[in-house]
Amino acid sequence: MSGHHAMPAGDRPGIGPPLWLLAELTYRCPLQCPYCSNPLDFAQTQQELTTEEWVRVLRQGREMGAAQLGFSGGEPLVRQDLPELIAEARQLGYYTNLITSGLGLTATKVNAFRDAGLDHIQVSFQASDPELNNAVAGSRKAYDQKLAMARAVKEAGYPMVLNFVIHRHNIHQMEDIISLCERLGADYVELATCQYYGWAFENREGLMPSKAQLEKAEAEVNSYRKRLTSSGSAMKLIFVTPDYYEERPKACMNGWGSLFLTVAPDGTALPCHSARLLPIEFPNIRESSLHSIWYDSPGFNHYRGDSWMPEPCRSCDEKDKDFGGCRCQAYLLTGNADNADPVCGKSPHHDRILAARKAADHATAGLEELTYRNADNSRLFFRG
Amino acid sequence: MAVGMKRIPKLRPGFRFQWEPAQNAYVLLYPEGMVRLNDSAGAVLKEVDGQRNVADIVALLEQQFPDAGSLSEDVSDFLKDAEQQHWILFT
Ligand code: SF4
Ligand code: SF4
């Protein structure tokens, strides 16, 4: 999110309101993407929140100032109360985004959601052709369904946002992907290179593109972008490159507990959707109000500000720019979430990133060797 | 190049303009994004309704801000910028 002003003050000095609320309605999903950001042990999740509990979350969030609302998952369409939640959200004044695989969607639902006040549907694809798409998704019928639903979304008058997660097995398809989006009449195309959390971290070796692959893809995107501009097309291409090839980390979530609040299917409140993997206790909306969770809980205050930082971040003059990077990445790669994100060239653990880059130059694993995100594999992770 | 006075701006499909008390500002909401508008941008976009042309909007704003002098250039510049940002289009 970008603002033309400095962010407003919230109810506590130095802490702004959560302008962005992500409602992960469920971990259930018919697909099995090997880069899914859901927790590895998602199958252990007990008791999803009820409709009443979600309505309470939406009201409390809106009162605190949240304006952007994402419904995601898992696959949010498996929740039967989705139309009800959309209507409530719209009535509260949220801008509502539905982030879906398209599976389980129908043209009738697309129209009903619009009538209930949904602002935008983002359909995710796995590749530009059916064969690869379905292999990555772990479903034979996924691609045709996605195409049909993308068309239905367009017809219903929504802005069309198509999302592709990019990795070493589809990164050669940039041109085809963008031209598919152009044919479908997309307004925004997100080409998001995998971020290595959750299942994607387990599968990193089999997903991470090599430097050469990445450079080729970037060149293709840039030249396509030029063509779009000169033909007067308004289609926007957003290419998110992997931070593993950077020397400075990203300003993760714009700072811990600064704008984003995620509520997981069981009511756990998180500063970002992957924070669940950290050894920190996070509050649950079944036990506290969203207001006290955001402003007062130890979980949300844990990495606010910079007094928690060890070296090299502590004395670094760039700490206001990137907040030391991503806590989850620091934890996954160094075993201690306080450390500088190893993506940073100043991190004493930067060699782990260099090793991953080197591995990506020599990786040979095929798609069939990846661990797919499904309940059986999830239970294996839980047993450890 | 200035924007023609007879042209009619409207928000792009999927864009919503609304007042946000928590931010004490008008904002523009769109797929997965939000822009907090400064006072003058908010004042102009408030009058963009898909019916009024640029001249109407200028006249309305000059009425609201009598001390500001002629506003046609400012409004035209802003709308041009807003079009380039893909916030609005001209019908
Ligand atoms: S990434 Fe794939 S498996 Fe995970 S929730 Fe999304 S569609 Fe389902
Ligand atoms: S040392 Fe820490 S604060 Fe400085 S650039 Fe690296 S990650 Fe950012």
XYZ file of C-alpha atoms and ligand atoms in Angstrom:
491
model
C 0.000 0.000 0.000
C 1.191 3.455 -0.675
C 0.011 6.689 0.838
C 0.491 10.282 -0.131
C 0.762 11.241 3.528
C 2.530 9.846 6.512
C 0.408 7.167 8.132
C -2.062 8.367 10.712
C -1.691 7.937 14.424
C -3.732 5.216 16.096
C -4.849 4.848 19.677
C -1.320 4.437 21.061
C 1.559 6.760 20.360
C 3.664 5.373 17.550
C 1.221 2.588 16.649
C -1.034 3.180 13.643
C -4.300 1.317 13.076
C -4.431 -1.978 11.158
C -5.566 -0.639 7.794
C -5.477 -4.043 6.199
C -7.289 -7.118 7.455
C -6.732 -10.575 6.007
C -9.416 -13.113 6.891
C -8.131 -16.633 6.282
C -11.504 -18.303 6.406
C -10.305 -21.890 6.186
C -7.291 -24.091 5.488
C -9.460 -26.468 3.470
C -8.610 -26.412 -0.235
C -9.196 -28.767 -3.171
C -5.754 -27.979 -4.622
C -2.307 -29.080 -3.446
C 0.137 -26.375 -4.569
C 3.634 -27.310 -3.385
C 4.360 -23.621 -2.609
C 1.307 -23.035 -0.426
C 2.017 -20.597 2.407
C -0.327 -22.368 4.811
C 1.311 -23.974 7.846
C 2.768 -27.454 7.286
C 0.533 -28.859 10.012
C -2.656 -27.194 8.750
C -4.517 -30.504 9.000
C -4.263 -30.199 12.803
C -6.366 -27.058 12.867
C -9.354 -27.514 15.105
C -12.622 -25.639 14.992
C -12.883 -22.928 12.373
C -14.438 -19.674 13.525
C -18.227 -19.494 13.244
C -20.078 -16.946 11.136
C -20.862 -14.907 14.261
C -17.206 -14.876 15.270
C -16.130 -13.670 11.830
C -18.777 -10.951 11.859
C -17.411 -9.794 15.205
C -13.868 -9.675 13.790
C -15.044 -7.669 10.780
C -16.903 -5.138 12.929
C -14.058 -4.675 15.369
C -11.523 -4.322 12.551
C -13.580 -1.731 10.760
C -14.076 0.263 13.950
C -10.299 0.386 14.375
C -9.870 1.736 10.847
C -9.307 -1.305 8.616
C -10.388 -0.475 5.057
C -8.960 -3.263 2.912
C -10.281 -6.732 3.570
C -9.054 -9.936 1.971
C -10.957 -13.212 2.145
C -8.455 -15.987 1.577
C -7.511 -19.415 2.870
C -7.107 -22.253 1.898
C -9.956 -21.866 -0.516
C -12.469 -19.379 0.937
C -15.230 -20.691 -1.326
C -15.596 -23.816 0.780
C -17.146 -21.646 3.495
C -20.908 -21.764 2.988
C -21.344 -18.432 4.788
C -19.148 -16.513 2.339
C -22.054 -14.521 0.780
C -23.176 -13.496 4.241
C -19.671 -12.364 5.214
C -19.286 -10.426 1.959
C -22.570 -8.591 2.550
C -21.592 -7.742 6.113
C -18.166 -6.502 5.002
C -19.606 -4.295 2.278
C -22.177 -2.844 4.603
C -19.406 -1.954 7.056
C -17.572 -0.063 4.308
C -14.681 -2.406 3.573
C -13.178 -2.768 0.143
C -13.500 -6.531 -0.160
C -11.144 -8.802 -2.091
C -11.770 -12.482 -2.677
C -8.576 -14.439 -3.269
C -9.491 -17.743 -4.853
C -8.202 -20.660 -6.879
C -11.483 -20.497 -8.837
C -12.337 -24.069 -7.851
C -15.877 -24.271 -6.574
C -16.790 -20.985 -8.229
C -19.718 -20.700 -10.666
C -20.994 -17.826 -12.784
C -24.058 -17.699 -10.521
C -21.871 -17.268 -7.443
C -19.764 -14.620 -9.185
C -22.918 -12.580 -9.784
C -24.370 -13.230 -6.341
C -21.144 -12.029 -4.710
C -21.237 -8.888 -6.802
C -24.814 -8.216 -5.707
C -23.728 -8.749 -2.101
C -21.112 -6.025 -2.609
C -17.849 -7.835 -3.361
C -15.391 -5.417 -4.972
C -12.824 -7.701 -6.520
C -12.017 -11.329 -7.246
C -8.439 -12.464 -7.757
C -8.118 -15.771 -9.569
C -4.824 -17.609 -9.228
C -3.316 -19.728 -11.962
C -0.421 -22.162 -11.804
C 0.771 -21.884 -15.420
C -0.250 -20.719 -18.905
C -1.067 -24.185 -20.227
C -3.374 -26.877 -18.851
C -0.772 -29.608 -18.524
C 1.673 -27.753 -16.303
C -1.076 -25.877 -14.476
C -2.805 -29.065 -13.447
C 0.411 -30.837 -12.528
C 1.390 -28.011 -10.136
C -2.107 -27.704 -8.702
C -2.461 -31.447 -8.236
C -5.842 -31.433 -9.986
C -6.826 -32.543 -13.481
C -9.711 -30.149 -13.997
C -8.228 -27.002 -12.488
C -7.128 -25.144 -15.610
C -10.375 -25.199 -17.594
C -12.313 -24.195 -14.520
C -9.964 -21.260 -13.874
C -10.288 -20.019 -17.451
C -14.071 -20.193 -17.299
C -14.146 -18.365 -13.981
C -11.745 -15.663 -15.122
C -14.156 -14.985 -17.990
C -17.158 -14.961 -15.660
C -15.430 -12.461 -13.359
C -14.764 -10.187 -16.315
C -18.314 -10.471 -17.591
C -19.724 -9.556 -14.206
C -17.846 -6.241 -14.405
C -15.239 -6.785 -11.695
C -11.725 -5.467 -12.176
C -9.757 -8.530 -13.272
C -6.681 -9.470 -11.311
C -4.869 -12.649 -12.253
C -2.166 -14.076 -10.067
C 0.571 -16.492 -11.071
C 3.031 -17.905 -8.592
C 6.329 -18.168 -10.428
C 8.994 -20.811 -9.806
C 11.614 -22.738 -11.748
C 9.036 -24.916 -13.516
C 6.978 -22.109 -15.068
C 9.369 -19.152 -15.184
C 10.098 -19.876 -18.850
C 6.434 -19.134 -19.642
C 6.420 -15.397 -18.947
C 5.479 -14.373 -22.481
C 2.725 -16.977 -22.711
C 1.373 -16.091 -19.294
C 1.170 -12.387 -20.049
C -0.370 -12.949 -23.445
C -2.971 -15.252 -21.890
C -3.811 -12.472 -19.427
C -4.072 -9.963 -22.245
C -6.499 -12.202 -24.122
C -8.601 -12.585 -20.993
C -8.708 -8.796 -20.581
C -6.926 -8.612 -17.226
C -6.490 -5.241 -15.530
C -3.701 -6.388 -13.219
C -1.352 -9.316 -13.531
C 0.656 -10.393 -10.523
C 3.670 -12.495 -11.349
C 4.732 -13.396 -7.867
C 7.897 -15.410 -7.500
C 7.619 -17.913 -4.690
C 8.374 -16.756 -1.178
C 9.874 -19.534 0.851
C 7.620 -20.107 3.839
C 5.335 -22.977 4.704
C 5.278 -25.625 2.000
C 7.446 -23.516 -0.287
C 10.292 -23.614 2.225
C 10.078 -27.418 2.381
C 10.214 -27.458 -1.420
C 12.659 -24.634 -1.927
C 15.276 -26.588 -3.820
C 12.704 -27.788 -6.278
C 11.070 -24.359 -6.722
C 13.732 -21.678 -6.674
C 14.676 -20.381 -10.121
C 18.317 -19.910 -11.045
C 19.770 -16.456 -11.521
C 19.917 -17.019 -15.275
C 16.249 -18.030 -15.388
C 15.295 -14.993 -13.388
C 17.227 -12.543 -15.543
C 15.670 -13.932 -18.688
C 12.205 -13.658 -17.176
C 12.795 -10.079 -16.064
C 13.911 -9.092 -19.535
C 10.806 -10.697 -21.035
C 8.494 -8.925 -18.610
C 10.164 -5.579 -19.252
C 9.927 -5.859 -22.999
C 6.297 -6.958 -22.770
C 5.605 -3.996 -20.511
C 7.039 -1.643 -23.113
C 4.823 -3.156 -25.781
C 1.778 -2.700 -23.546
C 2.579 0.947 -22.887
C 3.134 1.755 -26.532
C -0.121 0.067 -27.522
C -1.959 2.131 -24.906
C -2.980 -0.918 -22.857
C -3.924 -0.236 -19.238
C -3.001 -3.767 -18.109
C -0.591 -3.499 -15.201
C 2.171 -6.039 -14.754
C 3.459 -6.536 -11.263
C 6.537 -8.748 -11.132
C 7.576 -9.677 -7.618
C 11.148 -10.958 -7.783
C 12.488 -13.345 -5.144
C 14.379 -11.640 -2.337
C 16.869 -14.516 -2.343
C 18.565 -12.675 -5.204
C 18.755 -9.335 -3.403
C 21.448 -7.923 -1.131
C 18.984 -6.135 1.130
C 15.812 -7.659 2.601
C 12.303 -6.469 1.886
C 10.513 -4.252 4.396
C 8.396 -7.192 5.453
C 4.715 -6.281 5.997
C 5.836 -2.653 6.105
C 6.987 -3.377 9.653
C 5.672 -5.796 12.249
C 2.230 -4.779 13.518
C 2.199 -1.579 11.490
C -0.556 -2.082 8.869
C -1.454 -5.743 8.517
C -3.512 -8.012 10.684
C -4.251 -11.602 9.697
C -6.847 -13.756 11.391
C -6.273 -17.488 10.818
C -9.110 -20.015 10.436
C -9.069 -20.911 14.139
C -9.080 -17.279 15.292
C -5.358 -16.871 15.906
C -4.377 -13.276 15.157
C -1.051 -12.790 13.375
C 1.054 -9.842 12.160
C 1.541 -11.705 8.871
C 0.129 -14.886 7.417
C 3.260 -16.942 7.954
C 4.116 -15.690 11.476
C 2.475 -18.782 12.903
C 5.705 -20.707 12.385
C 7.540 -18.443 14.868
C 8.075 -19.602 18.463
C 5.903 -16.747 19.747
C 2.540 -16.985 21.387
C -0.140 -15.221 19.387
C -3.520 -14.162 20.759
C -6.886 -15.534 19.637
C -9.940 -13.459 18.807
C -12.007 -15.951 20.846
C -10.263 -14.671 23.968
C -9.575 -10.971 23.375
C -10.885 -8.052 21.379
C -9.092 -7.145 18.182
C -8.267 -3.788 19.743
C -6.377 -5.241 22.690
C -4.760 -7.827 20.404
C -3.412 -5.151 18.081
C -2.312 -2.579 20.617
C -1.526 -4.519 23.786
C -0.723 -8.186 23.125
C 2.890 -9.338 23.633
C 2.739 -11.134 20.259
C 1.976 -7.959 18.300
C 4.408 -5.840 20.309
C 7.231 -8.373 20.073
C 8.962 -6.861 17.027
C 7.493 -3.375 16.969
C 10.006 -0.542 16.888
C 13.703 -1.494 16.875
C 14.773 -2.002 20.494
C 14.636 -5.802 19.966
C 17.309 -5.726 17.265
C 20.683 -7.379 17.753
C 23.683 -6.473 15.621
C 24.214 -5.858 12.729
C 20.756 -4.263 12.524
C 20.997 -2.390 15.828
C 23.690 0.013 14.647
C 22.708 -0.046 10.967
C 21.604 3.180 9.331
C 19.151 1.313 7.084
C 17.007 -0.115 9.859
C 14.174 2.368 9.292
C 14.014 1.261 5.686
C 13.674 -2.516 6.015
C 13.122 -3.098 9.772
C 15.746 -5.823 9.612
C 13.744 -7.773 7.002
C 11.489 -10.752 7.558
C 11.284 -12.441 10.986
C 10.050 -15.706 9.493
C 12.956 -15.862 7.087
C 15.409 -15.091 9.891
C 13.891 -17.915 11.940
C 13.761 -20.476 9.148
C 17.322 -19.832 8.015
C 19.160 -19.047 11.271
C 17.026 -20.643 13.963
C 16.605 -17.311 15.756
C 13.877 -14.904 14.665
C 15.678 -11.888 16.199
C 18.518 -12.101 13.705
C 18.908 -9.940 10.623
C 17.146 -11.441 7.622
C 19.966 -13.462 5.992
C 19.052 -11.966 2.619
C 21.010 -8.946 3.859
C 24.628 -8.854 2.736
C 25.566 -7.610 6.233
C 24.063 -10.651 7.924
C 26.622 -13.161 9.280
C 24.260 -15.844 7.915
C 24.178 -14.521 4.352
C 26.088 -17.642 3.250
C 22.839 -19.620 3.590
C 21.309 -17.469 0.869
C 24.408 -17.853 -1.277
C 24.204 -21.626 -0.837
C 20.551 -21.620 -1.924
C 21.478 -19.626 -5.038
C 24.201 -22.081 -5.860
C 21.844 -25.010 -5.374
C 19.368 -23.350 -7.741
C 22.020 -23.321 -10.466
C 22.345 -27.079 -10.267
C 18.875 -28.233 -9.265
C 17.441 -31.070 -11.307
C 14.397 -32.204 -9.329
C 11.241 -32.603 -11.367
C 7.760 -31.558 -10.324
C 6.958 -35.078 -9.216
C 9.613 -34.878 -6.517
C 7.986 -31.966 -4.710
C 5.984 -32.453 -1.542
C 2.402 -31.545 -2.365
C 0.226 -29.691 0.090
C -2.428 -32.129 1.215
C -3.790 -33.541 4.424
C -1.748 -36.757 4.306
C 1.531 -34.918 3.918
C 0.445 -32.409 6.549
C -0.115 -35.168 9.116
C 3.377 -36.473 8.425
C 4.793 -33.060 9.321
C 2.791 -32.976 12.487
C 4.145 -36.296 13.674
C 7.565 -34.930 12.799
C -1.153 19.373 -22.545
C -4.240 20.356 -20.600
C -7.311 18.192 -20.256
C -10.259 19.353 -22.397
C -12.875 21.193 -20.344
C -15.754 19.293 -21.934
C -14.400 15.861 -21.060
C -16.108 13.783 -18.387
C -13.908 11.937 -15.890
C -15.058 8.905 -13.950
C -13.440 6.444 -11.591
C -12.116 3.291 -13.182
C -14.176 0.156 -12.591
C -13.159 -1.369 -9.293
C -12.109 1.934 -7.724
C -13.904 3.329 -4.718
C -13.590 6.768 -3.208
C -14.589 7.203 0.409
C -14.000 9.118 3.603
C -12.013 7.244 6.255
C -12.429 8.693 9.746
C -9.494 6.679 11.125
C -7.187 8.310 8.585
C -8.953 11.645 8.681
C -8.792 11.699 4.893
C -10.451 10.632 1.673
C -8.967 7.471 0.251
C -9.088 5.678 -3.043
C -9.521 1.942 -2.727
C -8.791 -0.521 -5.500
C -7.828 -4.199 -5.825
C -5.424 -4.825 -2.969
C -4.427 -1.199 -2.669
C -5.278 2.079 -1.046
C -4.126 5.642 -1.570
C -4.623 8.208 1.120
C -5.456 11.440 -0.689
C -4.278 14.885 0.284
C -6.921 17.579 0.776
C -6.906 18.977 -2.727
C -6.930 15.568 -4.428
C -9.820 14.579 -2.178
C -11.733 17.754 -3.015
C -11.427 17.165 -6.763
C -12.241 13.441 -6.731
C -15.269 14.111 -4.558
C -16.837 15.920 -7.515
C -15.957 13.221 -10.055
C -19.222 11.363 -10.573
C -19.191 10.297 -14.213
C -21.711 13.056 -15.080
C -19.893 16.356 -14.568
C -17.355 17.512 -17.101
C -14.078 19.175 -16.182
C -15.531 22.681 -16.501
C -18.370 21.782 -14.094
C -15.881 20.456 -11.570
C -13.718 23.564 -11.823
C -16.760 25.802 -11.324
C -17.911 23.817 -8.293
C -14.494 23.983 -6.671
C -14.071 27.685 -7.357
C -17.373 28.175 -5.568
C -16.180 26.116 -2.608
C -12.813 27.863 -2.435
C -13.489 31.480 -3.482
C -10.089 32.665 -2.255
C -8.151 30.211 -4.377
C -8.482 32.132 -7.653
C -8.695 30.269 -10.956
C -8.472 26.511 -10.467
C -8.736 25.232 -14.023
C -5.037 24.578 -14.359
C -4.680 22.774 -11.015
C -7.733 20.621 -11.627
C -6.679 19.805 -15.147
C -3.155 18.870 -14.019
C -4.464 16.663 -11.256
C -6.948 14.854 -13.507
C -4.260 14.236 -16.058
C -2.065 12.763 -13.375
C -4.962 10.677 -12.047
C -5.560 9.325 -15.536
C -1.904 8.346 -15.869
C -2.068 6.599 -12.509
C -5.035 4.636 -13.898
C -7.357 5.917 -11.164
C -9.805 7.568 -13.564
C -10.712 7.486 -17.235
C -12.529 9.917 -19.494
C -15.785 8.829 -21.049
S -1.720 -22.045 -2.637
Fe -2.823 -23.707 -3.698
S -3.096 -25.285 -2.123
Fe -2.568 -23.393 -1.008
S -4.541 -22.494 -0.508
Fe -3.901 -21.582 -2.456
S -4.864 -22.872 -4.051
Fe -4.943 -24.025 -2.099
S 21.796 -4.976 8.787
Fe 19.653 -5.213 9.333
S 18.782 -3.142 9.202
Fe 20.770 -3.099 8.135
S 20.243 -3.429 5.989
Fe 20.715 -5.447 6.885
S 18.743 -6.258 7.582
Fe 18.450 -4.060 7.197
